[in-house]
mmCIF file of N, CA and C in Angstrom:
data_model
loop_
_atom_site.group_PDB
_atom_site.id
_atom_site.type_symbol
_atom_site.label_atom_id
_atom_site.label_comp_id
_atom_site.label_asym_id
_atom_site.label_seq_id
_atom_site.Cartn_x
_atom_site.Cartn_y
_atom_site.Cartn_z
ATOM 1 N N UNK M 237 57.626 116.433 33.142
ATOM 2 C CA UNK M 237 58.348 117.124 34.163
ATOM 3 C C UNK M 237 58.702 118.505 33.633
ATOM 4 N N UNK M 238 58.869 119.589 34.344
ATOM 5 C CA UNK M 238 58.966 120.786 33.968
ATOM 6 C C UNK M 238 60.135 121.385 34.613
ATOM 7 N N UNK M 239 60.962 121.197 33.338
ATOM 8 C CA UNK M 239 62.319 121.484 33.359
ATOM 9 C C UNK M 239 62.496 123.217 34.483
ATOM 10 N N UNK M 240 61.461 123.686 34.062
ATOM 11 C CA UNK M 240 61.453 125.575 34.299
ATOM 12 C C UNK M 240 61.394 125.474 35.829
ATOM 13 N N UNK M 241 61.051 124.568 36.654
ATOM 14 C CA UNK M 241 60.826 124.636 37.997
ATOM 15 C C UNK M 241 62.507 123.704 38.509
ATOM 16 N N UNK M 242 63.179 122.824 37.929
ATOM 17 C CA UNK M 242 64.042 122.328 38.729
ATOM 18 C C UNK M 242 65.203 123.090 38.366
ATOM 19 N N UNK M 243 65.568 123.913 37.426
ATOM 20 C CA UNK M 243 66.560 124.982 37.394
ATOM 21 C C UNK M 243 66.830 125.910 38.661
ATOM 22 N N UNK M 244 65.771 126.865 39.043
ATOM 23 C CA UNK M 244 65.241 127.583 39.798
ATOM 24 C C UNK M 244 66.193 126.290 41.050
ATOM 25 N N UNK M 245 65.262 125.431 41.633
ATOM 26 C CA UNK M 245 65.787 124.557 42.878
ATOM 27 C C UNK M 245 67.071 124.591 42.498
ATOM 28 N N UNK M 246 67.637 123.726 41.385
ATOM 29 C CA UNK M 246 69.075 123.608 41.817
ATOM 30 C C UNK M 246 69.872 125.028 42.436
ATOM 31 N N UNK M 247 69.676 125.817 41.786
ATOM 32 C CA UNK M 247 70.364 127.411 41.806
ATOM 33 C C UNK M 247 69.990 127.594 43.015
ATOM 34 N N UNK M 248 69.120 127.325 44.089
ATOM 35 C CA UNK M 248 68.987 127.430 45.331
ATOM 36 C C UNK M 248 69.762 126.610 46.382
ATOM 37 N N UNK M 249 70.169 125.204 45.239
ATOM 38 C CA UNK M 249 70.565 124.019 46.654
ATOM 39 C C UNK M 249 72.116 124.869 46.345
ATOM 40 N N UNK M 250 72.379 125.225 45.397
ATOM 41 C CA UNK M 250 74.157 125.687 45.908
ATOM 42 C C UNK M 250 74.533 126.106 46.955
ATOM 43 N N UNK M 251 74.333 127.326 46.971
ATOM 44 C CA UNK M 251 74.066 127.662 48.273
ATOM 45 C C UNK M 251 73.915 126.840 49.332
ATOM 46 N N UNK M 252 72.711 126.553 49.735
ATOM 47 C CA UNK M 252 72.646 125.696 51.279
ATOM 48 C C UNK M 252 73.822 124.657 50.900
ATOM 49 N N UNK M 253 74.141 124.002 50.057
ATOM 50 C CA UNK M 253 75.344 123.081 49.917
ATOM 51 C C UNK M 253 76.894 124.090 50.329
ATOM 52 N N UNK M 254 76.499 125.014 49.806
ATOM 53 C CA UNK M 254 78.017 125.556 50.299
ATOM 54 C C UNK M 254 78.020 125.780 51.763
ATOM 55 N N UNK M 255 77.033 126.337 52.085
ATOM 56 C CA UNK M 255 77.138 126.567 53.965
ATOM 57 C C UNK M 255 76.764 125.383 54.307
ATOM 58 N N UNK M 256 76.358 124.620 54.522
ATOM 59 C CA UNK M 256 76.740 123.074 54.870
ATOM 60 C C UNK M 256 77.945 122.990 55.209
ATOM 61 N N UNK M 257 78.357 122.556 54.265
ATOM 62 C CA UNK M 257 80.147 122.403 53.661
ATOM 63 C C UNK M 257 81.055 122.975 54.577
ATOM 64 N N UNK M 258 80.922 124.221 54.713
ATOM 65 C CA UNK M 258 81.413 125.522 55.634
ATOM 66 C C UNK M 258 81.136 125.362 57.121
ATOM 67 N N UNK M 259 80.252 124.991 57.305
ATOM 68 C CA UNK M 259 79.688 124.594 58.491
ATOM 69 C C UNK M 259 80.316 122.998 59.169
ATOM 70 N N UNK M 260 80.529 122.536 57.905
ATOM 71 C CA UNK M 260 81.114 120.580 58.520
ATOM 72 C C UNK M 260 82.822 120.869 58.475
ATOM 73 N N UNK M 261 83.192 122.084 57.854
ATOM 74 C CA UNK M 261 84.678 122.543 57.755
ATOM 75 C C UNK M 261 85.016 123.536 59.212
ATOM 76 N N UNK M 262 84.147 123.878 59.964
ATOM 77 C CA UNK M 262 84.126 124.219 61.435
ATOM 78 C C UNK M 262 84.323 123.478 62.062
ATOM 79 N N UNK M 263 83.197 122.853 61.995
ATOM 80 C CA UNK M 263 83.121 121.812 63.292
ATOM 81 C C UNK M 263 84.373 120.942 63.286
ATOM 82 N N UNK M 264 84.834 120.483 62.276
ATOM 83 C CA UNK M 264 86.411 119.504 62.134
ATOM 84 C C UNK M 264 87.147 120.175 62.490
ATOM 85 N N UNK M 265 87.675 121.628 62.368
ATOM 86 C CA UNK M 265 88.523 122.818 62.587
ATOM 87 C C UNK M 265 88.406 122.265 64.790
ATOM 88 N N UNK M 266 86.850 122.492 64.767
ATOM 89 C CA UNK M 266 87.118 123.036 66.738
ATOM 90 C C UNK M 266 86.927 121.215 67.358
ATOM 91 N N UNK M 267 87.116 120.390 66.397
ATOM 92 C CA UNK M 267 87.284 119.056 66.751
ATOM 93 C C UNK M 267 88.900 118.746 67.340
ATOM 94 N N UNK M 268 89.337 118.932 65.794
ATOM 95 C CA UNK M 268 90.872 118.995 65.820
ATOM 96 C C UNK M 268 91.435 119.694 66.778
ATOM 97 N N UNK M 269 91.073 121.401 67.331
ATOM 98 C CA UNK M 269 91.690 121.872 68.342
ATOM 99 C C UNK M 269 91.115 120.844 69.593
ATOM 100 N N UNK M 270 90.203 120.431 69.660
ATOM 101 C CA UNK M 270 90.314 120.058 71.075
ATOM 102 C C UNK M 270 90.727 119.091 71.292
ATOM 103 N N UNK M 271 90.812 118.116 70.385
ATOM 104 C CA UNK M 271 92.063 116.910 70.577
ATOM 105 C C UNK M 271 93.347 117.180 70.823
ATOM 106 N N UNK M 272 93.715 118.319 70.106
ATOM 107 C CA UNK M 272 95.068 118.825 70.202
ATOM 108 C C UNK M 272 95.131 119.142 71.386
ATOM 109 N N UNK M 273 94.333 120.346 72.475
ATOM 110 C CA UNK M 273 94.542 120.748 73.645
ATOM 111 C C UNK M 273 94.400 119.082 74.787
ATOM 112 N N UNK M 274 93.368 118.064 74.619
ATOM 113 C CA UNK M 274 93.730 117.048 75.059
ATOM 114 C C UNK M 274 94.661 116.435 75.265
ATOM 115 N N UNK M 275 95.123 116.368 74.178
ATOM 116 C CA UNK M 275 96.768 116.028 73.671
ATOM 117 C C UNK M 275 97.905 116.268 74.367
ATOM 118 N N UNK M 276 97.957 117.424 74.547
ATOM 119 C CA UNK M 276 99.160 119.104 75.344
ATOM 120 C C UNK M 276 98.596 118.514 76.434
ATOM 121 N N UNK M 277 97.447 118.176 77.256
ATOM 122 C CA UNK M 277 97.777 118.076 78.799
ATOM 123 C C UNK M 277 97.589 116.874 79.364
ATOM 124 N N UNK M 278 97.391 115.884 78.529
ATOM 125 C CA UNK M 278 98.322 114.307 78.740
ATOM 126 C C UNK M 278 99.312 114.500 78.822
ATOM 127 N N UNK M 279 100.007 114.459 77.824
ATOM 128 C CA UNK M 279 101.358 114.778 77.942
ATOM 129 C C UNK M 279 101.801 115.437 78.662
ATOM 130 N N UNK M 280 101.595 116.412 78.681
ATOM 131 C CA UNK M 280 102.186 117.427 80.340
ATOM 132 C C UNK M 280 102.184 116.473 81.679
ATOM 133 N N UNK M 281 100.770 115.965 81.569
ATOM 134 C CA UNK M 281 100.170 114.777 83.141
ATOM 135 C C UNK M 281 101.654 113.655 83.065
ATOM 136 N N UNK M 282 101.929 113.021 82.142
ATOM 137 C CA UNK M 282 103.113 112.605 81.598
ATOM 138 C C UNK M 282 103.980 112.800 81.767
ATOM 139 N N UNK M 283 104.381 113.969 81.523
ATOM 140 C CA UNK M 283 106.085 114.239 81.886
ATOM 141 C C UNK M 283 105.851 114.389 82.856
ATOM 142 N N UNK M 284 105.366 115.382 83.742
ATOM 143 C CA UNK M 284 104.999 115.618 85.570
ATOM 144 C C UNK M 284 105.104 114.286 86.264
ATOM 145 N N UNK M 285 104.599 112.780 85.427
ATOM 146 C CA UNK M 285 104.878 111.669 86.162
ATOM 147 C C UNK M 285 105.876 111.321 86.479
ATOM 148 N N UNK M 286 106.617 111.450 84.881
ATOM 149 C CA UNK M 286 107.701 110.429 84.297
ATOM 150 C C UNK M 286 108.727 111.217 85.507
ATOM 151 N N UNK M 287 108.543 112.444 85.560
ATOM 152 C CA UNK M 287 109.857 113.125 86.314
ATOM 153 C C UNK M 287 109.509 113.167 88.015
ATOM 154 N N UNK M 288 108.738 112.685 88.357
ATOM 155 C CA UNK M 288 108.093 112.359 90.411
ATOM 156 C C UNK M 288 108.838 110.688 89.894
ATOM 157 N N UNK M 289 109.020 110.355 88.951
ATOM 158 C CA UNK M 289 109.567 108.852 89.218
ATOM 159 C C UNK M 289 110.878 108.514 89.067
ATOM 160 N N UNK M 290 111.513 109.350 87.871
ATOM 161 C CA UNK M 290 113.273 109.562 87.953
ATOM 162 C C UNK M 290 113.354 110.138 89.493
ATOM 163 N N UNK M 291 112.429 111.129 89.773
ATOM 164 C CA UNK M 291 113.248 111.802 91.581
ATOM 165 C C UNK M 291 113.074 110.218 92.379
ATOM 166 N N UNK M 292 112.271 109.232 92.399
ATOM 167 C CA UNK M 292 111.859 108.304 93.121
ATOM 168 C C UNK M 292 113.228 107.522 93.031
ATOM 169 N N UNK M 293 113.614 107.095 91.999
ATOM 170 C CA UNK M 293 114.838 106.217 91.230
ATOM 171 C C UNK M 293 115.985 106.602 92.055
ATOM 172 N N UNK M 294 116.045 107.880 91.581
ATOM 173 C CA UNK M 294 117.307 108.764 91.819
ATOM 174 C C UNK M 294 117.449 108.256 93.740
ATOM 175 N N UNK M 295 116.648 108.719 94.104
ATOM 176 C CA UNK M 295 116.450 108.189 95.562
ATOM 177 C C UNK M 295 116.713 106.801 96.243
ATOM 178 N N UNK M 296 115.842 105.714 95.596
ATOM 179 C CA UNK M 296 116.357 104.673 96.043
ATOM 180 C C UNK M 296 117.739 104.106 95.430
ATOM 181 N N UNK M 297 118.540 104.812 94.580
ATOM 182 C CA UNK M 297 119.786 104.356 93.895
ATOM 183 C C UNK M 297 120.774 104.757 94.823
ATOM 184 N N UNK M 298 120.709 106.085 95.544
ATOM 185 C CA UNK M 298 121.158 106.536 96.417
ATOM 186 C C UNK M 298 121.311 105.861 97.726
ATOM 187 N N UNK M 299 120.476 105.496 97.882
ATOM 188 C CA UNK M 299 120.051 104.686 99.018
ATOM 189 C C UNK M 299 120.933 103.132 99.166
ATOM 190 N N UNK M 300 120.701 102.552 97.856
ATOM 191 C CA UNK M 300 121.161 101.796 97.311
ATOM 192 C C UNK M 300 122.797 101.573 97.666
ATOM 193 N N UNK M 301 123.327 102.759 96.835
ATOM 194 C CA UNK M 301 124.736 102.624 96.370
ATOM 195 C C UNK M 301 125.677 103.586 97.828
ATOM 196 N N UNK M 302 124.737 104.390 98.870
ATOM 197 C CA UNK M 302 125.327 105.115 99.670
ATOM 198 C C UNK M 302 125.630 104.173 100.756
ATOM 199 N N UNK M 303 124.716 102.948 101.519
ATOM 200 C CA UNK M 303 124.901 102.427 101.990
ATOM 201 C C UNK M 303 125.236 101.127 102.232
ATOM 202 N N UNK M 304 125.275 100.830 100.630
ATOM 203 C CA UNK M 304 126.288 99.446 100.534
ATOM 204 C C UNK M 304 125.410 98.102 100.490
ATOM 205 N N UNK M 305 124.331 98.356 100.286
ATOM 206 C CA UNK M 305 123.295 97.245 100.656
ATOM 207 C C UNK M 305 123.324 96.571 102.020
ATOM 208 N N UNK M 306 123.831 97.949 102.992
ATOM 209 C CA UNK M 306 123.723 97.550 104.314
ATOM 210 C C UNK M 306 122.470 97.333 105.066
ATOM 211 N N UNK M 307 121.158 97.826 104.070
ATOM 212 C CA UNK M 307 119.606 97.780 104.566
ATOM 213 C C UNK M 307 119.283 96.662 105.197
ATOM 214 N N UNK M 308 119.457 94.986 104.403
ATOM 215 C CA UNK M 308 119.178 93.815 105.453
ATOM 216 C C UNK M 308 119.472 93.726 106.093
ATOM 217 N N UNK M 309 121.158 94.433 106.445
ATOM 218 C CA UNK M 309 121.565 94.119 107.600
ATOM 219 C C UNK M 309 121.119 94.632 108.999
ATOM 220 N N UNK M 310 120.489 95.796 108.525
ATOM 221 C CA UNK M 310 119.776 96.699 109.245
ATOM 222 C C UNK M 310 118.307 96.367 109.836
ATOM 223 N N UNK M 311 117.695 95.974 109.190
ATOM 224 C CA UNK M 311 116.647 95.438 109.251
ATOM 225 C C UNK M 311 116.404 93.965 110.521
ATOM 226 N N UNK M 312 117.633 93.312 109.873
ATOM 227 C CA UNK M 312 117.705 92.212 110.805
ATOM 228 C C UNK M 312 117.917 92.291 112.212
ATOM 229 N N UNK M 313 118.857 93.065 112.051
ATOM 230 C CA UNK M 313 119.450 94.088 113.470
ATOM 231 C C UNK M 313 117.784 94.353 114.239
ATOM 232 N N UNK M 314 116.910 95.447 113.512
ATOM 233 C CA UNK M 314 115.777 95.931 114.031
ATOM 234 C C UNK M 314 114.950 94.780 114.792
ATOM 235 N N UNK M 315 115.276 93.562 114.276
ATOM 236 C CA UNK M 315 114.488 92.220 114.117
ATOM 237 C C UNK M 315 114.390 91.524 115.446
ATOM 238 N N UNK M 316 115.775 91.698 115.755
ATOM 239 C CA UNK M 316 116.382 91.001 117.114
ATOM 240 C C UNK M 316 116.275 91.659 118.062
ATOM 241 N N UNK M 317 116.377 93.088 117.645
ATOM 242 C CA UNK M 317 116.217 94.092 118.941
ATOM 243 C C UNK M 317 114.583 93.853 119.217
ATOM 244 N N UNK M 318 114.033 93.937 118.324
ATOM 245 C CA UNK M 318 112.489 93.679 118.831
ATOM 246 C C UNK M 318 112.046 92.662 119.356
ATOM 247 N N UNK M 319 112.418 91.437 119.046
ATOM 248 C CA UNK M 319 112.444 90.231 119.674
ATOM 249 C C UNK M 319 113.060 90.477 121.002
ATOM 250 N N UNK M 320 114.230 90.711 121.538
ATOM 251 C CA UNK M 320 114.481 91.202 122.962
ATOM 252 C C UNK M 320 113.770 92.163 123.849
ATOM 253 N N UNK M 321 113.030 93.153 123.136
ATOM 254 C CA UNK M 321 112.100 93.864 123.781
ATOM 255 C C UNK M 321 110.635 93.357 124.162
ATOM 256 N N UNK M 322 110.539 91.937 123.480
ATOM 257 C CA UNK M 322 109.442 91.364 123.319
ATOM 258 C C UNK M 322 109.555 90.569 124.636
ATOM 259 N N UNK M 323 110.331 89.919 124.842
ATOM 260 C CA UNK M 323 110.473 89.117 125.896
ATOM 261 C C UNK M 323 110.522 89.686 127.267
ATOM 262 N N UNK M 324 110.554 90.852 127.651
ATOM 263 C CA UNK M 324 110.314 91.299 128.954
ATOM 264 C C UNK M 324 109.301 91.938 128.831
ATOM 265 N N UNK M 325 108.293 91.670 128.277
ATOM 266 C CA UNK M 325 106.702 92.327 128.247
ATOM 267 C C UNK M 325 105.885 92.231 129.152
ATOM 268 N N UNK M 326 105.886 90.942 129.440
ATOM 269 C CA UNK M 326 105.154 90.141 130.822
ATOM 270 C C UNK M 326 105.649 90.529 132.298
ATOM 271 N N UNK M 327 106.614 91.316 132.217
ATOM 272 C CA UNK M 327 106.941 91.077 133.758
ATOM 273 C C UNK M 327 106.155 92.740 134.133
ATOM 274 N N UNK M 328 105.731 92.352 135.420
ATOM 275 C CA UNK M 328 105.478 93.680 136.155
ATOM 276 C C UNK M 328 106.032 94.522 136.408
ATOM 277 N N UNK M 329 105.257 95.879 136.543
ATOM 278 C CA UNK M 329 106.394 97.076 136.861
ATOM 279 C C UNK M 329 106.995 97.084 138.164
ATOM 280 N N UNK M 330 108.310 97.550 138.265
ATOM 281 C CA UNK M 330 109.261 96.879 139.676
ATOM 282 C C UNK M 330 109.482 95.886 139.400
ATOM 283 N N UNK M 331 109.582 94.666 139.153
ATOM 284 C CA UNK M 331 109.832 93.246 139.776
ATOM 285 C C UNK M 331 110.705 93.233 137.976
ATOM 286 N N UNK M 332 112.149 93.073 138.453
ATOM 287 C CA UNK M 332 113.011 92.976 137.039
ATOM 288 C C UNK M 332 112.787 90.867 136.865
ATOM 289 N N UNK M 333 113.587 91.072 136.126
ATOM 290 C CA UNK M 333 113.703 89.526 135.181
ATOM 291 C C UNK M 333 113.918 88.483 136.031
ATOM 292 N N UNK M 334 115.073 89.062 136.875
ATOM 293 C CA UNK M 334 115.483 87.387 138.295
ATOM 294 C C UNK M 334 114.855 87.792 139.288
ATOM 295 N N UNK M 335 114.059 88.410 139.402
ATOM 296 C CA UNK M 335 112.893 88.090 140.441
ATOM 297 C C UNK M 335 111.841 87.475 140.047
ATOM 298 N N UNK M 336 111.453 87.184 139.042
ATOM 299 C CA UNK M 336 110.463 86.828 138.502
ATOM 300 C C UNK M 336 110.457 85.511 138.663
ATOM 301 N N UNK M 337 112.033 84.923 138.288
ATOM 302 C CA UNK M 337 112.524 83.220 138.022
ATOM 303 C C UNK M 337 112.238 82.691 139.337
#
């Protein structure tokens, strides 16, 4: 083997080994930023949630505590009234309820 020829190569691979190197120390550099910018607008998507859902909270607590948990009662109310509106459906226009009987 002839020592006089692999001197020469090595003294060449430095080089391409260093820009390599330099080159795999980039690419990790614009890796890292873009995880990072990923990162920043999750999180942003995140808080923008977290805070449309405290206003949501805030709302039905209000709701909650302003009217006393008078809502079923309300509801039920709606319940009966509709049921009474239900029952004169059938009759014709003009002809009220005791004409009908």
């Amino acid at each position: 083997m002839d020592w006089g020829l692999l001197v020469p190569l090595f003294a060449l691979s430095i080089p391409i080994v260093a820009i390599w190197t330099k080159h795999q120390q980039k690419l990790a550099e614009m890796n890292v930023k873009s995880t990072a910018e990923n990162t920043a607008e999750k999180a942003a998507q995140y808080v923008s949630r977290v805070g449309e859902l405290e206003d949501r909270i805030r709302v039905l607590e209000r709701i909650v505590t302003d009217r006393g948990y008078d809502v079923a009662t309300q509801i039920e109310a709606l319940r009966d009234q509709r049921a009474v509106d239900t029952k004169d459906a059938g009759v014709p226009l003009g002809m009220s309820r005791k004409e009908r009987v």
